[in-house]
Coordinates of C-alpha atoms and ligand atoms in Angstrom, one line a residue:
M1 CA 0.0 -0.1 0.0
K2 CA 1.4 3.3 -1.0
R3 CA 2.3 5.5 1.9
L4 CA 0.0 8.7 1.5
L5 CA 2.0 12.1 1.6
L6 CA 1.1 14.6 3.9
A7 CA -0.3 17.9 2.4
S8 CA 2.7 19.9 3.5
T9 CA 5.1 17.4 1.5
I10 CA 2.7 17.4 -1.5
A11 CA 2.8 21.4 -1.7
A12 CA 6.4 21.2 -1.8
S13 CA 6.4 18.8 -4.8
W14 CA 4.1 21.2 -6.6
A15 CA 6.5 23.9 -5.5
S16 CA 9.3 21.8 -7.1
L17 CA 7.9 21.7 -10.1
G18 CA 8.0 25.6 -10.5
V19 CA 4.2 26.2 -10.2
A20 CA 3.3 29.2 -8.0
G21 CA 1.5 28.3 -5.0
A22 CA 0.0 24.8 -4.4
L23 CA -2.0 24.8 -7.6
P24 CA -1.2 25.9 -10.8
A25 CA -3.7 28.4 -12.4
S26 CA -3.1 27.2 -15.9
G27 CA -3.9 23.2 -14.8
V28 CA -2.3 20.1 -15.8
A29 CA -2.9 18.0 -19.0
P30 CA -2.6 14.4 -18.6
R31 CA 0.7 12.8 -19.7
A32 CA -1.0 9.4 -21.2
S33 CA -4.1 8.7 -23.1
C34 CA -7.4 7.9 -20.9
A35 CA -7.7 4.6 -22.9
G36 CA -4.1 3.7 -21.9
L37 CA -5.3 3.4 -18.4
T38 CA -6.9 0.3 -18.7
G39 CA -3.3 -1.3 -18.9
L40 CA -2.7 0.0 -15.4
T41 CA -1.7 -2.7 -13.0
L42 CA -3.2 -2.3 -9.5
P43 CA -3.2 -4.6 -6.4
N44 CA -6.1 -6.7 -6.0
A45 CA -8.2 -4.5 -8.5
Q46 CA -9.0 -4.0 -12.1
I47 CA -9.6 -1.1 -14.4
L48 CA -12.5 -2.4 -16.5
S49 CA -12.9 0.7 -18.7
A50 CA -11.5 4.0 -19.4
T51 CA -13.2 6.0 -21.7
Q52 CA -12.5 9.5 -23.0
K53 CA -15.7 11.5 -22.6
S54 CA -16.3 15.3 -23.1
G55 CA -13.8 17.0 -20.9
Y56 CA -12.7 14.1 -19.0
C57 CA -11.6 10.7 -18.8
N58 CA -14.2 8.1 -17.0
V59 CA -12.5 5.3 -15.4
I60 CA -14.6 2.3 -14.2
G61 CA -13.0 -0.2 -11.8
I62 CA -13.4 -2.6 -9.1
I63 CA -11.7 -3.7 -6.0
N64 CA -11.4 -7.1 -4.4
K65 CA -14.1 -8.6 -6.8
R66 CA -14.8 -12.1 -5.4
T67 CA -17.8 -14.7 -4.8
S68 CA -19.0 -14.8 -1.2
T69 CA -18.7 -18.0 0.7
Q70 CA -20.6 -16.8 3.8
D71 CA -23.6 -15.7 1.6
P72 CA -26.0 -18.7 1.1
D73 CA -26.6 -16.9 -2.4
H74 CA -23.0 -16.9 -3.2
F75 CA -23.3 -13.6 -4.9
T76 CA -20.7 -11.7 -6.4
Y77 CA -19.0 -8.8 -4.4
G78 CA -16.5 -6.0 -4.8
I79 CA -15.9 -2.4 -4.4
G80 CA -17.0 -0.9 -7.8
F81 CA -15.5 2.5 -8.4
A82 CA -15.8 5.4 -10.9
L83 CA -12.9 7.9 -11.1
N84 CA -13.3 10.9 -13.4
L85 CA -10.2 12.8 -14.6
P86 CA -10.6 16.0 -16.3
N87 CA -8.8 17.0 -19.1
T88 CA -7.0 20.0 -17.4
W89 CA -6.7 19.3 -14.0
H90 CA -6.1 21.9 -11.1
G91 CA -4.8 19.5 -8.6
R92 CA -7.7 18.9 -6.2
F93 CA -9.0 15.3 -5.6
E94 CA -12.6 14.8 -4.2
M95 CA -14.6 11.5 -3.0
M96 CA -18.1 11.4 -3.1
G97 CA -19.9 10.0 -0.3
G98 CA -22.4 7.2 -0.8
G99 CA -26.2 7.3 0.2
G100 CA -28.8 5.3 2.0
T101 CA -27.6 1.7 2.1
D102 CA -25.3 2.3 -1.0
G103 CA -25.4 -0.2 -4.0
S104 CA -25.3 1.8 -7.0
L105 CA -22.3 3.4 -8.6
R106 CA -22.4 7.0 -9.5
S107 CA -20.3 6.6 -12.5
D108 CA -20.5 10.2 -13.9
P109 CA -20.8 13.2 -11.4
T110 CA -23.8 15.2 -11.5
G111 CA -24.8 18.4 -9.4
A112 CA -22.1 20.1 -7.5
A113 CA -19.6 17.0 -8.3
G114 CA -20.2 17.8 -11.9
V115 CA -19.4 21.5 -11.5
E116 CA -16.2 20.5 -9.9
L117 CA -15.1 18.2 -12.5
A118 CA -16.2 21.0 -14.9
Q119 CA -13.9 23.3 -12.7
G120 CA -10.9 20.8 -13.1
W121 CA -11.2 18.6 -10.0
A122 CA -10.9 14.9 -10.1
I123 CA -13.6 13.0 -8.8
A124 CA -14.2 9.7 -7.6
A125 CA -17.3 7.5 -6.1
D126 CA -17.8 4.0 -5.2
D127 CA -21.0 1.7 -4.8
G128 CA -20.3 0.5 -1.0
G129 CA -18.9 -2.9 -2.2
H130 CA -22.2 -4.2 -3.6
E131 CA -24.8 -3.6 -6.3
D132 CA -28.4 -3.6 -5.7
S133 CA -29.0 -4.0 -9.4
P134 CA -27.2 -5.4 -12.3
N135 CA -24.8 -2.8 -13.5
S136 CA -23.1 -3.7 -17.1
L137 CA -20.0 -1.6 -16.3
L138 CA -19.1 -3.9 -13.5
G139 CA -20.1 -7.1 -15.2
S140 CA -23.9 -7.3 -14.4
Y141 CA -24.0 -8.9 -10.9
Q142 CA -26.3 -7.8 -8.3
D143 CA -26.8 -8.4 -4.7
D144 CA -30.5 -8.2 -4.0
D145 CA -32.6 -11.2 -2.6
A146 CA -36.2 -10.2 -2.0
N147 CA -36.4 -13.1 0.2
A148 CA -33.5 -12.5 2.3
G149 CA -32.9 -8.8 3.1
G150 CA -33.7 -7.2 -0.1
S151 CA -31.3 -4.3 -0.8
A152 CA -29.8 -4.8 2.5
H153 CA -29.0 -8.2 1.8
F154 CA -25.1 -7.8 1.1
A155 CA -25.0 -7.5 4.9
I156 CA -25.1 -11.3 5.2
D157 CA -21.5 -11.0 4.2
A158 CA -19.1 -9.7 6.8
Q159 CA -16.6 -8.5 4.2
A160 CA -19.4 -6.5 2.4
R161 CA -20.6 -5.2 5.8
S162 CA -17.1 -3.4 6.3
D163 CA -16.8 -2.4 2.8
Y164 CA -20.1 -0.6 3.2
G165 CA -19.1 1.0 6.8
Y166 CA -15.5 2.2 5.8
N167 CA -13.6 0.2 3.6
G168 CA -14.9 1.2 0.1
I169 CA -14.0 4.8 0.5
E170 CA -10.7 4.0 2.0
K171 CA -9.6 1.7 -0.7
T172 CA -11.6 3.8 -3.6
A173 CA -9.8 7.0 -2.4
T174 CA -6.2 5.2 -2.1
I175 CA -6.5 3.7 -5.5
S176 CA -7.8 6.8 -7.2
K177 CA -4.7 8.6 -5.6
Q178 CA -2.5 6.3 -7.3
I179 CA -4.2 6.7 -10.5
I180 CA -4.0 10.4 -10.5
A181 CA -0.5 10.3 -10.0
Q182 CA 0.0 7.9 -12.8
Y183 CA -2.1 9.9 -15.4
Y184 CA -0.8 13.5 -14.7
G185 CA 2.5 12.5 -13.4
L186 CA 1.8 14.5 -10.1
E187 CA 0.4 13.6 -6.7
A188 CA -3.1 15.4 -5.6
G189 CA -2.7 18.8 -4.1
F190 CA -5.7 18.7 -2.1
S191 CA -8.0 15.7 -1.0
Y192 CA -11.4 16.4 0.0
I193 CA -14.6 14.3 0.8
M194 CA -18.1 15.3 0.6
G195 CA -21.3 13.6 1.2
C196 CA -24.9 13.9 2.8
S197 CA -26.4 11.5 5.0
N198 CA -24.8 8.1 4.7
G199 CA -22.4 10.0 2.5
G200 CA -22.0 12.3 5.3
R201 CA -21.4 9.4 7.6
D202 CA -18.6 8.3 5.2
A203 CA -17.1 11.6 5.4
M204 CA -17.1 11.6 9.2
V205 CA -15.6 8.2 9.2
A206 CA -13.0 9.2 7.0
S207 CA -11.9 12.0 9.3
Q208 CA -11.6 9.3 12.2
K209 CA -10.7 6.3 11.0
F210 CA -8.5 7.5 8.0
P211 CA -7.0 10.8 9.2
F212 CA -4.3 11.2 6.6
L213 CA -6.5 10.6 3.6
F214 CA -8.3 13.8 3.3
D215 CA -7.4 17.2 3.7
G216 CA -10.9 18.6 3.8
V217 CA -14.1 16.9 4.8
I218 CA -17.7 18.1 4.3
S219 CA -20.1 16.2 6.3
Q220 CA -23.9 16.8 5.6
N221 CA -26.8 15.7 7.6
P222 CA -24.4 12.9 8.8
G223 CA -25.6 9.4 10.0
F224 CA -22.8 9.4 12.1
N225 CA -24.6 7.3 14.5
L226 CA -26.8 5.5 12.0
P227 CA -27.2 2.2 14.2
Q228 CA -28.6 4.2 16.9
A229 CA -30.8 6.5 14.7
G230 CA -32.0 3.3 13.3
L231 CA -33.5 2.2 16.7
A232 CA -35.2 5.6 16.7
E233 CA -36.5 4.7 13.4
A234 CA -38.3 1.8 14.9
W235 CA -39.3 3.6 18.2
N236 CA -41.1 6.2 16.0
E237 CA -43.2 3.9 14.0
Q238 CA -44.1 1.7 17.0
V239 CA -45.0 4.8 18.8
L240 CA -46.9 6.1 15.9
G241 CA -48.4 2.5 15.5
T242 CA -50.6 3.0 18.6
L243 CA -52.2 5.7 16.9
A244 CA -53.1 3.5 13.9
T245 CA -56.9 2.5 13.3
G246 CA -56.2 0.2 10.4
K247 CA -53.5 -2.2 9.4
D248 CA -51.7 -2.4 6.0
A249 CA -51.1 -5.3 3.6
N250 CA -48.7 -7.0 5.7
G251 CA -51.2 -7.0 8.7
Q252 CA -48.9 -4.1 10.4
P253 CA -50.2 -1.0 11.6
F254 CA -51.2 1.8 8.7
I255 CA -49.2 4.9 9.7
P256 CA -50.3 7.3 7.1
D257 CA -53.4 8.2 9.0
T258 CA -51.6 8.6 12.1
F259 CA -50.4 12.1 11.5
P260 CA -51.6 13.6 8.0
P261 CA -50.0 16.8 6.8
Q262 CA -52.7 18.9 8.1
D263 CA -51.9 17.7 11.7
L264 CA -48.0 18.1 11.4
Q265 CA -48.9 21.7 10.3
V266 CA -50.9 22.2 13.6
A267 CA -47.9 20.8 15.4
S268 CA -45.5 23.1 13.7
A269 CA -47.8 26.2 14.2
A270 CA -48.0 24.8 18.2
I271 CA -43.9 24.8 18.2
L272 CA -43.7 28.1 16.7
S273 CA -46.1 29.8 18.7
V274 CA -43.8 29.7 21.9
C275 CA -40.3 29.5 20.0
D276 CA -40.2 31.4 17.0
A277 CA -39.8 34.8 18.8
L278 CA -36.8 33.3 21.1
D279 CA -34.5 34.4 18.7
G280 CA -35.7 38.0 18.3
L281 CA -37.7 37.7 15.0
V282 CA -41.0 36.0 14.2
D283 CA -40.4 34.4 10.9
G284 CA -41.5 31.1 10.9
I285 CA -37.5 29.9 11.9
I286 CA -36.5 28.8 15.2
D287 CA -32.9 29.8 15.5
N288 CA -32.6 29.8 19.2
Y289 CA -33.5 26.1 19.2
H290 CA -31.7 25.4 22.4
A291 CA -33.7 27.6 24.2
C292 CA -37.2 25.8 22.7
T293 CA -37.5 23.4 25.7
N294 CA -40.1 21.1 26.6
K295 CA -40.9 23.6 29.3
K296 CA -42.1 25.9 26.5
V297 CA -43.6 23.3 24.1
F298 CA -45.6 21.2 26.6
P299 CA -47.9 24.0 27.2
A300 CA -48.0 25.2 23.6
L301 CA -49.2 21.6 22.7
A302 CA -51.6 21.5 25.4
N303 CA -53.0 24.6 23.9
Y304 CA -53.2 23.1 20.5
T305 CA -55.3 19.9 21.9
C306 CA -58.6 19.2 20.3
G307 CA -61.2 20.2 22.9
I308 CA -58.8 21.5 25.6
G309 CA -57.4 24.7 24.0
P310 CA -59.0 27.3 22.0
H311 CA -58.1 25.8 18.7
G312 CA -61.3 23.6 18.2
S313 CA -62.3 20.1 18.8
T314 CA -62.3 18.1 15.3
P315 CA -59.4 15.6 15.0
H316 CA -57.5 15.8 12.0
G317 CA -59.2 19.0 11.1
G318 CA -56.2 21.1 10.7
T319 CA -56.8 23.1 13.7
C320 CA -55.9 21.0 16.7
L321 CA -54.1 17.7 17.7
T322 CA -55.6 14.9 19.8
S323 CA -54.4 14.1 23.3
A324 CA -53.0 10.7 21.9
Q325 CA -51.1 12.6 19.0
V326 CA -49.5 14.9 21.6
G327 CA -48.4 12.1 24.0
A328 CA -46.8 10.4 20.9
L329 CA -44.9 13.6 19.9
K330 CA -43.6 13.7 23.3
K331 CA -42.5 10.1 23.4
I332 CA -41.1 10.4 19.9
Y333 CA -39.1 13.6 20.7
A334 CA -37.6 12.5 23.9
G335 CA -36.2 9.6 21.8
P336 CA -36.1 5.7 22.4
V337 CA -35.4 4.1 25.7
N338 CA -35.5 0.7 27.2
S339 CA -37.7 -0.5 29.9
D340 CA -34.9 0.7 32.5
G341 CA -35.1 4.2 30.9
E342 CA -31.6 4.0 29.5
R343 CA -31.4 6.3 26.4
L344 CA -30.7 4.4 23.2
Y345 CA -30.0 7.3 20.7
S346 CA -30.9 10.9 21.5
N347 CA -33.5 13.3 22.0
W348 CA -34.5 16.0 19.3
F349 CA -35.0 19.5 19.2
W350 CA -38.2 20.9 18.8
D351 CA -38.2 22.5 15.2
A352 CA -40.9 24.0 13.2
G353 CA -39.8 21.6 10.1
I354 CA -41.9 18.9 11.5
W355 CA -44.4 20.1 8.8
T356 CA -42.9 20.3 5.3
P357 CA -45.0 22.9 3.1
P358 CA -46.2 21.1 0.1
S359 CA -44.2 23.7 -2.1
A360 CA -40.9 23.1 -0.2
G361 CA -39.8 19.6 -1.4
G362 CA -37.6 17.2 0.2
A363 CA -37.8 14.4 2.5
G364 CA -39.4 16.0 5.5
W365 CA -40.1 14.6 9.2
G366 CA -43.5 13.3 7.7
A367 CA -41.9 11.2 4.7
W368 CA -39.5 9.5 7.1
N369 CA -42.0 8.9 9.7
V370 CA -45.4 8.8 8.2
V371 CA -45.7 8.7 4.6
T372 CA -44.0 9.4 1.3
A373 CA -46.5 8.8 -1.7
P374 CA -49.8 7.6 -0.5
V375 CA -50.7 4.0 -1.7
P376 CA -54.1 2.8 -0.2
G377 CA -52.9 0.1 2.2
V378 CA -49.1 0.3 1.9
N379 CA -46.8 1.9 4.6
T380 CA -44.4 4.0 2.6
A381 CA -42.8 6.0 5.3
I382 CA -39.2 5.8 4.7
N383 CA -38.6 4.2 8.3
L384 CA -40.6 1.4 6.9
T385 CA -38.9 0.9 3.8
L386 CA -35.3 1.9 3.6
G387 CA -34.8 1.6 7.5
A388 CA -36.9 -1.5 7.7
G389 CA -34.6 -3.5 6.0
A390 CA -31.2 -1.7 7.4
L391 CA -32.3 -2.4 11.1
P392 CA -32.3 -6.0 10.9
M393 CA -29.7 -6.9 8.2
I394 CA -27.1 -4.2 8.7
F395 CA -27.5 -2.9 12.2
Q396 CA -28.1 -6.2 14.0
T397 CA -25.1 -8.7 14.5
P398 CA -25.7 -11.4 13.5
P399 CA -28.0 -10.0 10.6
V400 CA -31.5 -10.9 11.1
V401 CA -32.4 -12.2 7.7
T402 CA -36.2 -11.9 6.7
P403 CA -38.0 -11.2 3.5
V404 CA -38.7 -7.8 2.4
G405 CA -42.4 -8.1 2.4
G406 CA -45.2 -10.2 4.0
P407 CA -46.4 -11.0 7.4
A408 CA -43.0 -12.0 8.7
G409 CA -41.1 -9.3 6.5
Q410 CA -38.9 -6.3 7.3
E411 CA -42.0 -4.0 8.3
A412 CA -43.1 -6.8 11.0
Y413 CA -39.7 -7.0 12.5
V414 CA -39.7 -2.9 12.9
F415 CA -43.0 -3.2 14.7
H416 CA -42.0 -6.1 16.9
F417 CA -38.3 -4.7 17.5
N418 CA -37.6 -5.2 21.2
F419 CA -35.7 -2.3 22.7
D420 CA -34.6 -4.4 25.7
T421 CA -33.5 -7.6 24.0
D422 CA -32.8 -6.4 20.3
A423 CA -31.5 -3.0 20.8
P424 CA -28.2 -4.1 22.6
N425 CA -27.2 -6.2 19.2
I426 CA -26.0 -2.9 17.5
F427 CA -22.7 -3.4 19.8
T428 CA -22.6 -7.2 19.2
E429 CA -19.7 -9.2 17.6
T430 CA -19.6 -12.8 16.8
K431 CA -17.0 -14.9 15.0
A432 CA -18.7 -14.9 11.6
Y433 CA -19.2 -11.1 12.1
P434 CA -16.1 -9.7 14.1
E435 CA -17.3 -6.2 13.9
S436 CA -20.4 -4.8 15.6
S437 CA -22.6 -2.2 13.3
M438 CA -21.3 0.5 15.6
D439 CA -17.7 -0.8 15.0
F440 CA -17.9 -0.7 11.1
M441 CA -20.5 2.1 10.7
A442 CA -20.7 4.7 13.5
A443 CA -18.3 7.7 13.5
V444 CA -18.8 8.7 17.0
S445 CA -15.2 9.1 18.4
T446 CA -14.5 12.2 19.8
D447 CA -10.8 12.1 19.7
L448 CA -9.7 13.7 16.4
S449 CA -6.3 14.6 17.3
P450 CA -4.8 12.8 14.5
F451 CA -7.0 14.8 11.9
K452 CA -6.2 17.9 13.4
R453 CA -2.5 17.0 13.5
H454 CA -2.7 16.1 9.8
G455 CA -4.0 19.7 9.3
G456 CA -7.4 18.3 8.3
K457 CA -10.4 20.8 8.1
L458 CA -14.0 19.6 9.0
I459 CA -17.3 21.4 8.1
I460 CA -20.5 19.6 9.4
S461 CA -23.6 21.0 8.5
S462 CA -27.0 19.4 9.7
S463 CA -30.7 20.1 10.1
V464 CA -32.0 21.0 13.4
N465 CA -34.1 18.3 13.2
D466 CA -34.7 16.3 9.8
G467 CA -36.7 13.4 10.8
I468 CA -34.2 10.7 10.5
F469 CA -31.2 12.1 12.3
S470 CA -31.3 14.1 15.5
G471 CA -29.9 17.7 15.3
A472 CA -29.3 17.5 19.2
A473 CA -27.2 14.2 18.6
I474 CA -24.9 15.8 16.2
A475 CA -24.6 18.9 18.4
R476 CA -24.0 16.8 21.7
W477 CA -21.3 15.2 19.8
Y478 CA -19.7 18.4 18.7
R479 CA -19.8 19.6 22.4
K480 CA -18.2 16.5 23.7
M481 CA -15.7 16.6 20.9
N482 CA -14.8 20.0 21.6
R483 CA -14.3 19.4 25.4
R484 CA -12.0 16.4 24.4
M485 CA -10.1 18.4 22.1
G486 CA -9.3 21.1 24.6
G487 CA -12.0 23.5 23.9
D488 CA -10.6 24.6 20.5
A489 CA -12.1 22.3 18.3
G490 CA -13.4 25.3 16.1
D491 CA -9.6 25.8 14.8
F492 CA -10.3 22.6 12.4
A493 CA -13.8 21.6 13.1
R494 CA -17.0 23.5 12.7
L495 CA -20.7 22.6 12.6
F496 CA -23.5 24.4 10.9
M497 CA -27.1 23.9 11.9
V498 CA -30.1 24.6 9.4
P499 CA -33.7 25.2 11.2
N500 CA -36.3 23.6 9.2
M501 CA -34.5 21.8 6.7
A502 CA -35.6 18.6 5.5
H503 CA -33.3 15.5 5.1
C504 CA -30.3 16.9 2.7
G505 CA -32.1 20.0 1.5
G506 CA -36.0 21.1 1.1
G507 CA -38.2 22.3 3.9
A508 CA -39.0 25.8 4.4
A509 CA -35.5 26.6 5.0
T510 CA -32.4 28.4 3.7
D511 CA -31.4 25.1 2.2
S512 CA -29.2 26.2 -0.8
F513 CA -25.7 26.4 0.4
A514 CA -23.5 23.7 -0.9
E515 CA -21.7 26.2 -3.0
N516 CA -20.7 28.4 -0.3
E517 CA -19.7 25.3 1.9
L518 CA -17.3 23.9 -0.6
N519 CA -15.7 27.4 -1.0
A520 CA -15.6 27.5 2.5
I521 CA -13.6 24.2 3.0
T522 CA -11.1 25.0 0.2
A523 CA -10.4 28.3 1.5
W524 CA -10.1 26.7 5.0
V525 CA -7.8 24.0 3.7
E526 CA -5.7 25.8 1.1
N527 CA -5.5 29.4 2.5
G528 CA -6.3 28.9 6.2
V529 CA -9.3 31.0 6.3
A530 CA -11.9 29.7 8.7
P531 CA -15.5 30.1 8.1
K532 CA -17.1 32.8 10.3
R533 CA -20.5 31.9 8.6
I534 CA -21.8 30.3 5.5
V535 CA -24.3 32.2 3.4
A536 CA -27.5 30.0 2.8
A537 CA -30.2 30.9 0.4
N538 CA -33.9 29.9 0.1
R539 CA -34.6 29.6 -3.6
N540 CA -38.5 29.6 -3.1
T541 CA -39.5 33.1 -3.7
S542 CA -43.0 33.0 -1.9
S543 CA -43.5 32.1 1.6
P544 CA -45.1 28.8 2.5
Y545 CA -46.9 30.4 5.4
P546 CA -50.2 32.2 4.6
P547 CA -51.0 35.2 6.1
G548 CA -53.3 34.6 9.2
G549 CA -54.5 31.2 9.8
L550 CA -52.5 29.1 11.6
F551 CA -49.6 31.3 11.8
D552 CA -49.1 34.7 13.0
P553 CA -49.0 37.1 9.7
Q554 CA -45.8 38.2 10.8
V555 CA -44.3 34.8 10.0
A556 CA -45.1 35.1 6.4
R557 CA -43.8 38.8 6.3
N558 CA -40.2 38.1 8.0
F559 CA -39.8 34.5 6.3
P560 CA -36.8 34.7 4.0
A561 CA -38.7 33.9 0.8
G562 CA -36.0 34.3 -2.1
G563 CA -33.5 35.6 0.2
T564 CA -30.5 34.6 2.5
R565 CA -29.5 34.0 6.1
P566 CA -26.2 33.1 7.4
L567 CA -25.6 29.5 9.0
C568 CA -23.4 30.1 12.1
P569 CA -20.6 28.0 13.7
Y570 CA -22.1 26.0 16.4
P571 CA -23.0 27.0 19.2
Q572 CA -23.3 30.4 17.7
T573 CA -26.9 31.0 16.2
A574 CA -28.2 33.7 13.6
A575 CA -30.0 36.6 15.1
Y576 CA -31.7 39.5 13.3
K577 CA -29.8 43.0 14.0
G578 CA -33.3 44.9 14.0
T579 CA -32.9 46.9 10.7
G580 CA -33.0 46.2 7.1
L581 CA -34.8 43.4 5.4
T582 CA -35.4 40.0 6.9
N583 CA -34.4 38.1 3.8
D584 CA -30.8 39.4 3.5
A585 CA -28.2 37.4 5.5
A586 CA -26.1 40.9 5.8
N587 CA -28.9 41.9 8.3
F588 CA -28.2 38.9 10.7
A589 CA -25.3 38.4 13.2
C590 CA -23.9 35.0 14.6
V591 CA -24.4 35.3 18.2
D592 CA -23.9 33.2 21.0
P593 CA -27.2 31.8 22.4
Q594 CA -25.7 31.5 25.9
F595 CA -26.7 28.0 25.8
K596 CA -25.7 26.0 29.0
P597 CA -25.0 22.3 28.4
D598 CA -25.8 20.2 31.4
D599 CA -25.1 16.7 32.3
D600 CA -27.1 15.6 29.5
D601 CA -24.0 15.6 27.3
N602 CA -22.9 12.6 29.3
D603 CA -26.0 10.7 28.5
N604 CA -24.6 7.6 26.9
E605 CA -22.6 6.7 30.3
H606 CA -25.5 8.2 32.2
H607 CA -27.9 5.5 32.7
G608 CA -31.2 5.7 34.5
S609 CA -31.5 9.2 33.3
R610 CA -35.2 8.2 32.1
G611 CA -34.4 10.0 28.7
Q612 CA -35.0 13.3 29.7
E613 CA -34.9 15.6 26.5
G614 CA -34.4 18.5 28.6
R615 CA -31.8 21.0 27.4
Ligands
CA1 CA1 -37.6 33.1 14.4

């Protein structure tokens, strides 16, 4: 395995070529033909194709291709990867994180990565070590068995678990750097990894497990504690299941009727009624989320309870919640606990984004927990589809193999999940599966010393509450990591919270900031300029909050329709300066909300806390 060079050494090698600074403005051309890369010999890997496309060379390969002996299906596995090499390279390399349970190869970069490729970045991606459906570029094998885990079937193979958890990223990035050096005759000047959700987890894993591999890490809505978040998915569905009046086709509680959109809108209005103004501006956005405590929210929920408060008495009528719904929300927001009251994941911040306005898009709280596309008699909440496959197959050790559908399928597993006897298996190792899911997936270490010593920079952005990953969990991790690192974590790692944002974008939120975030990480890594704020835009030009109705008219007036707001480095929050347009980031300051963390920070060690969500 080639030893990776430290950034300073690489910069020296750039300088030795006579280029000004680390990155030559004119860029670098390849010294060989694209097609010629197919002849490159690599350890335990093959380059399957190298195709000159418009502006770049598209390399497809596979690492450690094998037939599994552990998988009863004896499927083919391997880390499929794509590396895209621009005709004019400006010295940067970026690894794209994956998504969901991976299993597909993004062979040609699109979106932000496509823009970067066009700007002269080399861009790599991998498939997490398995393919959900046949991909002719890789040889048309697939690792999906509907009778045994479906698209999460790969987790029946211990090596495939590691490849998904961390190995695919490490191996792909390492081999990509080797190919880059061959192709351009020059080492990558600066290496980055960027991803959202499971890709955000990939990015945080990289900073902890492979601290010398990347100089800059962008981790968006990271599933950094995915196995424990998976427990919350099951917890939420079981709680919502108690509200269900019907069964679905698998004989399980039918969830879509438990919290239809008009009920989520009421919940959002109730939360806003007591927390919106805490940041000094009524605008539909709760910036001072730490101050939005149960002490404030519980009376508001009571006020919006049908027949109790002044908001009517008709369940599901769009003006009030039933007392059972209010009870369910309190239980869900407290987070999963076992029968001893020990917290199994995290509490959640109260956030107005529990309701995603129809015009706002994105996978909001309702999409994860209640319903995506309505289908009569079918549960489509993401927790009951993607999440229901991951929990038994990937998060449990040994994997619990079930069919995808039917009365004994994945959904039934979720509704019968036992928080005393099943939950501990996220920490279990066996001879056949020597790494627990927490071992191969989680990025919960608070010791980032090696990454810091390497000179690495980390930017995390997270929704305050996105329906699958708790913003309170990543904020708590950041506080603990900051303490472990001596209180100056901000020198190399900053967290930016985004109120109202759905998972990886969407919601009534200033969710457009990827480009500014990328500029922030390159400025920090390459020029030492730490981001004091990241300007985020809301591209919707109309407010999703109609004047009057459930929401105070000022909400609509002050909401940043078509405008910008700053995202602030945690624990700072955005506060209106008091004058000027409320849809212009220039009129907001990043302020210290004077949040005082309590012993809640030690919840993982601190049993018997009864899971108080407190503050
Ligand atoms: Ca506000």
